[in-house]
PDB file of C-alpha atoms in Angstrom:
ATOM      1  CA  UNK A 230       7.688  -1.789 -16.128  1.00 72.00           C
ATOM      2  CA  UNK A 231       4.865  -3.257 -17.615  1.00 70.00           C
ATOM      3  CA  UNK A 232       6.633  -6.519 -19.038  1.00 72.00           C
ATOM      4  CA  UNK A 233       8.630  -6.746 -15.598  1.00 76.00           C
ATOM      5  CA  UNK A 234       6.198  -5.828 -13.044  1.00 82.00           C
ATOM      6  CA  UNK A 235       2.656  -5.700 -14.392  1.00 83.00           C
ATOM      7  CA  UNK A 236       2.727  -8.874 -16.679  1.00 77.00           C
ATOM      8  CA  UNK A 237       4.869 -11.557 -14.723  1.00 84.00           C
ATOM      9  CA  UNK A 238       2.693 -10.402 -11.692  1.00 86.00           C
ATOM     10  CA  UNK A 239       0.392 -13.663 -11.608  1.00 87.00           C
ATOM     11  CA  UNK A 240       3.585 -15.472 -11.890  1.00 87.00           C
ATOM     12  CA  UNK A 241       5.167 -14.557  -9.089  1.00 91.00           C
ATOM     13  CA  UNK A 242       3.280 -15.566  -6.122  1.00 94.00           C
ATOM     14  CA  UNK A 243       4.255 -16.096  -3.034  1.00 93.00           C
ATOM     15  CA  UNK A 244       3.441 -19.698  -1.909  1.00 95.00           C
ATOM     16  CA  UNK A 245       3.720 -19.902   1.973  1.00 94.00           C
ATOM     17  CA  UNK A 246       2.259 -15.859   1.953  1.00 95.00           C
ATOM     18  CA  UNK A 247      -0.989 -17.571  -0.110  1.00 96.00           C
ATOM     19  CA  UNK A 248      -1.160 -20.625   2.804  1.00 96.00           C
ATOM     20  CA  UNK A 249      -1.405 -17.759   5.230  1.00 96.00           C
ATOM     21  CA  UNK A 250      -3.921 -16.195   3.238  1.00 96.00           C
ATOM     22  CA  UNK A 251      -6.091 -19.255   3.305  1.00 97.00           C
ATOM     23  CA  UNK A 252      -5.917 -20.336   6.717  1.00 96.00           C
ATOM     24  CA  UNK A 253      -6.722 -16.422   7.894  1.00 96.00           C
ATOM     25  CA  UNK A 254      -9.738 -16.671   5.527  1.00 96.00           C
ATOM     26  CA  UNK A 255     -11.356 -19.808   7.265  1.00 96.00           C
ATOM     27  CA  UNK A 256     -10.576 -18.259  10.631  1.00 95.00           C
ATOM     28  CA  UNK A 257     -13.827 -17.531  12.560  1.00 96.00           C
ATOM     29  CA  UNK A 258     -11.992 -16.230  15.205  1.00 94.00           C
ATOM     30  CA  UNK A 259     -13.488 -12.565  16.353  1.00 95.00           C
ATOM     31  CA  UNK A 260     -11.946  -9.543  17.396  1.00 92.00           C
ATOM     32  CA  UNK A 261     -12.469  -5.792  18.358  1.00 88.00           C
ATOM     33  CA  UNK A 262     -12.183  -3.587  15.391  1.00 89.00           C
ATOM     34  CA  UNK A 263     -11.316  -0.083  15.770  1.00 80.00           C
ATOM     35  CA  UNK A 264     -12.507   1.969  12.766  1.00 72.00           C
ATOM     36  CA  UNK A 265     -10.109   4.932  13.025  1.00 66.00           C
ATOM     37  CA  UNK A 266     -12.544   7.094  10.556  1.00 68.00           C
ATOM     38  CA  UNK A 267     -15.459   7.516  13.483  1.00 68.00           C
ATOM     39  CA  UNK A 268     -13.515   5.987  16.834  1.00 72.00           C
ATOM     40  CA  UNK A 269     -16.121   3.228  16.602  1.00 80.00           C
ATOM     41  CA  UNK A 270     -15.091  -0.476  18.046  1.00 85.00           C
ATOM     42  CA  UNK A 271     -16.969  -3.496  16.160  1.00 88.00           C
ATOM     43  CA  UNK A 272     -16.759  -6.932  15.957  1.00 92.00           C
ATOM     44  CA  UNK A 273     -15.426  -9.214  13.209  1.00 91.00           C
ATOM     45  CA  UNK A 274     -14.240 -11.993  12.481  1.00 94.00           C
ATOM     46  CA  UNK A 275     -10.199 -12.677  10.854  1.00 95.00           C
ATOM     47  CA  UNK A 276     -11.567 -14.370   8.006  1.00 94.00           C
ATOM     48  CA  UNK A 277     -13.930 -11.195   7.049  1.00 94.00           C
ATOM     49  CA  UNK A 278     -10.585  -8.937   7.887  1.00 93.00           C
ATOM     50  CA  UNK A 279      -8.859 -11.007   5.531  1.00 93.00           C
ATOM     51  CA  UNK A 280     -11.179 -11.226   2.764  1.00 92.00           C
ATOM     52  CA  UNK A 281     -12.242  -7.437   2.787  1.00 90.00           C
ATOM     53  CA  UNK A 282      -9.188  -5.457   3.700  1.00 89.00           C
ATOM     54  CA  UNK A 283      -5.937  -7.367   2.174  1.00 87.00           C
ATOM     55  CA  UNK A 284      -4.900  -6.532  -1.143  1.00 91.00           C
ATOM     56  CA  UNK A 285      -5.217  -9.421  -4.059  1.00 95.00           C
ATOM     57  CA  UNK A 286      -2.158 -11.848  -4.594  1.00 96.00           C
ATOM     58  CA  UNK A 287      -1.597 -10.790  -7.539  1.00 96.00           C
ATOM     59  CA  UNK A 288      -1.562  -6.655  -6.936  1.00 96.00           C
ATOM     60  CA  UNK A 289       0.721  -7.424  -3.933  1.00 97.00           C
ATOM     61  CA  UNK A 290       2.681  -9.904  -6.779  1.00 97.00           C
ATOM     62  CA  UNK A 291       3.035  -6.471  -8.329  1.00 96.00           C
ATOM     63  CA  UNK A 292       4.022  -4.362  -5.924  1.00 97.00           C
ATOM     64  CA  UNK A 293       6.897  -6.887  -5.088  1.00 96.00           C
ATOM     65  CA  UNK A 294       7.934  -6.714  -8.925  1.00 96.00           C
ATOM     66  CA  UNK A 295       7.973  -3.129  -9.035  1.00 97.00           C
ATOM     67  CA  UNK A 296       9.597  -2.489  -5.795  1.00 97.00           C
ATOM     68  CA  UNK A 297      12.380  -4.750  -7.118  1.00 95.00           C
ATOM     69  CA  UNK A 298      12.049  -3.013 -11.086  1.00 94.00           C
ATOM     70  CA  UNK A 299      12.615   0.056  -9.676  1.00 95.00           C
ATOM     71  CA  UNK A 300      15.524  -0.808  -7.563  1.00 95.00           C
ATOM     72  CA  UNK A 301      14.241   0.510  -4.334  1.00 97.00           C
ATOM     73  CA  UNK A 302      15.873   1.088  -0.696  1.00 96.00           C
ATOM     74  CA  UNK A 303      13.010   1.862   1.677  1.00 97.00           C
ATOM     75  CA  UNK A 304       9.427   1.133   1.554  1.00 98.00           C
ATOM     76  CA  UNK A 305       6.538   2.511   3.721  1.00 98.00           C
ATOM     77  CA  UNK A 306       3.238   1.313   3.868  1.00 98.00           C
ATOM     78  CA  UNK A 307       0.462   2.475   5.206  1.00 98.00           C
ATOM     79  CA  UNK A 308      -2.643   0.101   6.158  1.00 96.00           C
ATOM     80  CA  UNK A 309      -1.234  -2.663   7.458  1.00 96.00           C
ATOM     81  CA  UNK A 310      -3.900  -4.925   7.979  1.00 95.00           C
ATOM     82  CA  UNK A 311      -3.111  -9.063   8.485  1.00 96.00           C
ATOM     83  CA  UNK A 312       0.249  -7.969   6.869  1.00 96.00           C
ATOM     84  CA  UNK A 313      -0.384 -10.364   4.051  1.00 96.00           C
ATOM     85  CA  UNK A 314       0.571  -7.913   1.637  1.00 96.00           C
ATOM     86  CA  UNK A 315       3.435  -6.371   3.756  1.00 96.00           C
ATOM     87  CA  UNK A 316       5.175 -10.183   3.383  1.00 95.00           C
ATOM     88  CA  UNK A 317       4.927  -9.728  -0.102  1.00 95.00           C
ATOM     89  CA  UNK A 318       6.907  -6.481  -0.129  1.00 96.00           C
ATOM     90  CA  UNK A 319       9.212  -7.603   2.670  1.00 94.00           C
ATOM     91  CA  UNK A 320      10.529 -10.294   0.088  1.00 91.00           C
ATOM     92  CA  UNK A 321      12.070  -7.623  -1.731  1.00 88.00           C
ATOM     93  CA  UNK A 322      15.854  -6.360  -0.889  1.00 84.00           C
ATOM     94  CA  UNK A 323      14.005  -3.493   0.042  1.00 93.00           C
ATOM     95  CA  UNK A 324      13.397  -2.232   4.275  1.00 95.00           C
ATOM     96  CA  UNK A 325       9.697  -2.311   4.804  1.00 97.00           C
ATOM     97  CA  UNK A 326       7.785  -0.079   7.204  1.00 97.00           C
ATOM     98  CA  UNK A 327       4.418  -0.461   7.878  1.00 98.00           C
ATOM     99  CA  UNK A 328       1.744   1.686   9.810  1.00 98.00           C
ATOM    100  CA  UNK A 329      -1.813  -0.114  11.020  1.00 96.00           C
ATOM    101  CA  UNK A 330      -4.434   1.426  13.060  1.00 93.00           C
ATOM    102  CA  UNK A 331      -5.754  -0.809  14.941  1.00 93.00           C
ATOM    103  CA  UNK A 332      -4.085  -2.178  17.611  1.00 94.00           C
ATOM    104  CA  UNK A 333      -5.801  -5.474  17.315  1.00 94.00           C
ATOM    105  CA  UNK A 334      -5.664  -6.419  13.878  1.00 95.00           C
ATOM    106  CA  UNK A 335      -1.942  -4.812  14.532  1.00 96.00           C
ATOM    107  CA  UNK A 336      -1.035  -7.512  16.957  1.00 96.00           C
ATOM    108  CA  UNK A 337      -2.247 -10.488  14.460  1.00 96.00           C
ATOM    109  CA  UNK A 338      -0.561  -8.853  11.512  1.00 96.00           C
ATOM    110  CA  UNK A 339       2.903  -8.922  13.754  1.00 95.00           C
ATOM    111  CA  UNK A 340       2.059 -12.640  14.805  1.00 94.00           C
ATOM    112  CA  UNK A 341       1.932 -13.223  10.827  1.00 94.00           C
ATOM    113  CA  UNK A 342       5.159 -11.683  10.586  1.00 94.00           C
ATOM    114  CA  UNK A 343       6.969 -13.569  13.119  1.00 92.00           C
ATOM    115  CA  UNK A 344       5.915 -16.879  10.971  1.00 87.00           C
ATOM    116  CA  UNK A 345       8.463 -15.169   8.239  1.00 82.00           C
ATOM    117  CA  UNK A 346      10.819 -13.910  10.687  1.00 63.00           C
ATOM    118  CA  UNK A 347      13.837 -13.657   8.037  1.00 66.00           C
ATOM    119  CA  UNK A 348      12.594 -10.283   7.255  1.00 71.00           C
ATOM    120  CA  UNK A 349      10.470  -9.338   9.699  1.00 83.00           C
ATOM    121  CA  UNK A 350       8.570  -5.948   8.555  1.00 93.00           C
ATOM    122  CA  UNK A 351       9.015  -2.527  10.908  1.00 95.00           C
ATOM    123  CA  UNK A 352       5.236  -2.101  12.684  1.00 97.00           C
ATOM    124  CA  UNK A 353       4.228   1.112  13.800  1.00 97.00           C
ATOM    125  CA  UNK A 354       0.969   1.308  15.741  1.00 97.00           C
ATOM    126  CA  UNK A 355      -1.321   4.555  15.498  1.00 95.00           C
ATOM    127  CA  UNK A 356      -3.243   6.823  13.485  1.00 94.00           C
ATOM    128  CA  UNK A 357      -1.819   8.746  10.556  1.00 95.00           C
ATOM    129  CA  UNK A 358      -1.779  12.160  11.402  1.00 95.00           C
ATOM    130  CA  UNK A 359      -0.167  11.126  14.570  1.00 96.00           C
ATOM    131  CA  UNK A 360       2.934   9.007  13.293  1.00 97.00           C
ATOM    132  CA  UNK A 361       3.297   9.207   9.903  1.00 98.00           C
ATOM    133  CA  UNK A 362       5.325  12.441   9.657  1.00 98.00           C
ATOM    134  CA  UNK A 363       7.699  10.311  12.279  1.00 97.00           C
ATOM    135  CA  UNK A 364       7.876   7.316  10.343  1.00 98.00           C
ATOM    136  CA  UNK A 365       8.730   9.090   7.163  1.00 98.00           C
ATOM    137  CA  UNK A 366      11.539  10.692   9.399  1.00 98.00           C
ATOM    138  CA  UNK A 367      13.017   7.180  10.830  1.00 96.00           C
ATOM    139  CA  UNK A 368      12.811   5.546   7.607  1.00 96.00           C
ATOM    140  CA  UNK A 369      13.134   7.721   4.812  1.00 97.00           C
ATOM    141  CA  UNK A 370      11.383   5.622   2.019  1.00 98.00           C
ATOM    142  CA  UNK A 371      11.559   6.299  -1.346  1.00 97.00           C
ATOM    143  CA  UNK A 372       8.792   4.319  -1.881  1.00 98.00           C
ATOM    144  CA  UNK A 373       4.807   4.363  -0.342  1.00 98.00           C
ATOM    145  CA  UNK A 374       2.074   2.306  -0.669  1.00 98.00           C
ATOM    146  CA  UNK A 375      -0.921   4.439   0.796  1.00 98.00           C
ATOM    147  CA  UNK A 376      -3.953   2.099   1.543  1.00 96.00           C
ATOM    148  CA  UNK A 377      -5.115   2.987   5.181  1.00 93.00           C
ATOM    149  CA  UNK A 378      -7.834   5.537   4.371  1.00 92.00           C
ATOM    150  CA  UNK A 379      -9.803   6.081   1.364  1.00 93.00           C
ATOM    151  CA  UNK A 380     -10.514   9.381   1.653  1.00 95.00           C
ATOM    152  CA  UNK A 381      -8.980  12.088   0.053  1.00 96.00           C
ATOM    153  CA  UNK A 382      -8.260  14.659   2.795  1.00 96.00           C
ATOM    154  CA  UNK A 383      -6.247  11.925   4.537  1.00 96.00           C
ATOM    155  CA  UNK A 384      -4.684  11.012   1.126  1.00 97.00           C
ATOM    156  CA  UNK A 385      -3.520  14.396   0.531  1.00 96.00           C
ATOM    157  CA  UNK A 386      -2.254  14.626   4.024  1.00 97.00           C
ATOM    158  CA  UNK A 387      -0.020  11.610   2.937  1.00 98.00           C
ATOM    159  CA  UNK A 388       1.017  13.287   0.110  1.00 97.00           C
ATOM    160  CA  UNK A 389       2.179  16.821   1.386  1.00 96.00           C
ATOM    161  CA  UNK A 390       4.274  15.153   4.075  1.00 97.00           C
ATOM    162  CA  UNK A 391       5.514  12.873   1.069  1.00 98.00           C
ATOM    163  CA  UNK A 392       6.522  15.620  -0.665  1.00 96.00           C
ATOM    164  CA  UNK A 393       8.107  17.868   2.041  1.00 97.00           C
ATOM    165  CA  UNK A 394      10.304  15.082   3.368  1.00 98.00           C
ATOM    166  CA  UNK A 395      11.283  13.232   0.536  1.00 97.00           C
ATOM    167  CA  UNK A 396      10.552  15.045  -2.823  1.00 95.00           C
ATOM    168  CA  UNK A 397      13.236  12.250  -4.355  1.00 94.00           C
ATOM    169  CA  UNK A 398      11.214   9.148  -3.764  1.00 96.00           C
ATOM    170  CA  UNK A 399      10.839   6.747  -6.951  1.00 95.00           C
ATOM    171  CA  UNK A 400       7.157   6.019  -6.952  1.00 97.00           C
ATOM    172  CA  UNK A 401       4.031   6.714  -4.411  1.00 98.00           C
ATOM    173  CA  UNK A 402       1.098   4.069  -5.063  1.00 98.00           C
ATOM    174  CA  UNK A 403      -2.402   5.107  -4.524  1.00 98.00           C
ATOM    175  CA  UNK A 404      -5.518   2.066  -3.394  1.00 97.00           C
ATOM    176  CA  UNK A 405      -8.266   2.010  -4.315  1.00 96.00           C
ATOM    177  CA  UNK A 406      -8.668   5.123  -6.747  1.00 97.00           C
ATOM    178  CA  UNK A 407     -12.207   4.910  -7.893  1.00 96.00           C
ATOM    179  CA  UNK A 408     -13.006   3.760  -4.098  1.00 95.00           C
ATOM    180  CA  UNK A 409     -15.400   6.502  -4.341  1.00 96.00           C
ATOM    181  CA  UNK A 410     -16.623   9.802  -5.987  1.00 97.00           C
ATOM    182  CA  UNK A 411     -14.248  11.566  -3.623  1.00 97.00           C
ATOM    183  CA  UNK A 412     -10.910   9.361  -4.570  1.00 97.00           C
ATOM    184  CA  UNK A 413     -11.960   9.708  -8.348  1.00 97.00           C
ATOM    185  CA  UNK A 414     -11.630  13.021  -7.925  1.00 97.00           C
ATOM    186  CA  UNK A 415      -8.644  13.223  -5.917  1.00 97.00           C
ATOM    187  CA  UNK A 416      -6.953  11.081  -8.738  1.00 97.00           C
ATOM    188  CA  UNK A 417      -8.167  13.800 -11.600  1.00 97.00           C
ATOM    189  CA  UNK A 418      -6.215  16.430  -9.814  1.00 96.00           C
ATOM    190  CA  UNK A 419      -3.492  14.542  -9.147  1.00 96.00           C
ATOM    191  CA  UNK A 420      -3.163  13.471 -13.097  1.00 96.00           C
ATOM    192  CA  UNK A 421      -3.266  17.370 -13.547  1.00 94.00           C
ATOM    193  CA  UNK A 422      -0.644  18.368 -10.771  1.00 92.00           C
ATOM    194  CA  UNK A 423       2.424  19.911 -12.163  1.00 88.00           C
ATOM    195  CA  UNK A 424       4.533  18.304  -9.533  1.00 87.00           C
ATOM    196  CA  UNK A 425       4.048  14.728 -10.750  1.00 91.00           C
ATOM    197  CA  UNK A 426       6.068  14.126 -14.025  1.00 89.00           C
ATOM    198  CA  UNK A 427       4.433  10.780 -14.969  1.00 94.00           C
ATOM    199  CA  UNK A 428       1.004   8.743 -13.565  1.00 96.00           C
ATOM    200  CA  UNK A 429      -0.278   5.865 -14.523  1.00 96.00           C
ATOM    201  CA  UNK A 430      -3.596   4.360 -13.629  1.00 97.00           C
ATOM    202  CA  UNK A 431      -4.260   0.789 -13.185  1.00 96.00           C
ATOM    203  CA  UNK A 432      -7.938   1.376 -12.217  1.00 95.00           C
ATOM    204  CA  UNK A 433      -7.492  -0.700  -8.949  1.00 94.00           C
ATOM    205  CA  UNK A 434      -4.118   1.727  -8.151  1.00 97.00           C
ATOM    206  CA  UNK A 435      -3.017   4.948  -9.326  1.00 97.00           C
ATOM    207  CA  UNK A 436       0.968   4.921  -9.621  1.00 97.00           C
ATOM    208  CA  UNK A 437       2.573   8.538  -9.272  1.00 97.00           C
ATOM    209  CA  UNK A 438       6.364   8.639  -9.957  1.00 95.00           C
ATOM    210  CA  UNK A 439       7.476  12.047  -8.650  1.00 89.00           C
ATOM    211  CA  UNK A 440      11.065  12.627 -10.922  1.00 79.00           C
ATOM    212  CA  UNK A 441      10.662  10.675 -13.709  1.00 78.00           C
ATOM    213  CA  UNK A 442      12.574  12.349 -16.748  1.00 76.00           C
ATOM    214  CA  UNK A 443      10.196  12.887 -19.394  1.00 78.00           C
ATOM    215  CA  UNK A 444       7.454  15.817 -19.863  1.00 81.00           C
ATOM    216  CA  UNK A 445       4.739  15.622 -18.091  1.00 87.00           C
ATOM    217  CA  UNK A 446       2.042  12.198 -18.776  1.00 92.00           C
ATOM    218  CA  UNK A 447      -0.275  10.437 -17.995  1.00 93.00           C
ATOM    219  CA  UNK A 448      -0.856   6.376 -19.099  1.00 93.00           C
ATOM    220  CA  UNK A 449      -3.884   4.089 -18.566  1.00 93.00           C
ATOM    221  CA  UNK A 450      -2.620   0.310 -17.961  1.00 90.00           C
ATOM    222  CA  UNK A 451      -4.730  -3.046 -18.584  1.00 84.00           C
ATOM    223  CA  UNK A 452      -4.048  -5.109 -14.918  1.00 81.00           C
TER     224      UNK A 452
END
């Protein structure tokens, strides 16, 4: 993994995915922001969106590479954003599924995807607890990329319906681990659970592969 995935990352970008990327951060352009956390509508702009909320080229780089390493069928993602880093893993041979929040940023993130309409991502619109028990239903994935909320009740909400529904997916990718006290935490006891044969943490992800066939470890990665 780490000569295939984490190492050729930088390599690998995606040129017309990093023109997008550009052009959405120069966009002054404002819309409503719902913050699903408190229910409270702001106001940004697409180019703060894009330059707070979207993963890094070359993490989504990685993500495509290990999607592709591990040889998998479905992928759900949740956090949608601009989609930037949903194009990434939609140029995989993998189905991608993708859950956003906000209905506006939702709408620009679909507009992005119908620029790359050769694989044109599945968008669900709504909040987590509401949909993402469904979702994992419709689409089976046996991989997840969990980036809509940093917190870890709502991370560990993720993870029980993760594990009820598909206890056979390859590989469950955590954002954002040391986001806070809280996700620190959350990561410790996840490095200690039982269930999870092998973790490895990246410091800006924490990678849990759920029936890999060795004892129980845990790695630390340079990224």
């Amino acid at each position: 993994m780490y000569k295939k995935a984490i190492k050729q990352a930088p390599n690998h970008l995606l040129a017309p995915v990093e023109n997008l990327r550009r052009k959405l951060k120069s966009d002054i352009s404002q819309i409503q922001v719902t913050d699903q956390k408190n229910e409270r509508s702001i106001t940004k702009s697409i180019k703060i969106v894009a330059r707070t909320s979207a993963s890094t080229p070359k993490f989504s780089s990685f993500l495509r590479l290990l999607i592709q390493h591990l040889g998998v069928v479905s992928v759900l993602e949740t956090g949608t954003s601009l989609g930037l880093n949903t194009l990434y893993l939609a140029e995989s041979n993998s189905q991608v599924a993708t859950i956003e929040g906000c209905p506006s940023i939702a709408k620009l993130a679909k507009d992005n995807f119908d620029q790359f309409s050769r694989k044109n991502p599945r968008l669900a619109i709504g909040k987590i607890r509401d949909i993402l028990e469904q979702e994992i239903l419709i689409n089976r994935p046996d991989f997840y990329f969990l980036d809509a909320d940093h917190r870890s009740a709502e991370v560990l909400f993720c993870l029980n319906l993760i594990m009820k529904h598909t206890p056979k997916a390859k590989c469950i990718v955590i954002h954002d681990i040391y986001w806070s006290p809280d996700m620190r935490k959350l990561w410790n006891s996840i490095i200690k659970d039982t269930r999870f044969n092998l973790t490895i943490d990246l410091f800006q992800a924490g990678l849990i592969f759920l029936n890999h066939p060795i004892e129980k470890q845990h790695f630390t990665l340079r990224f």
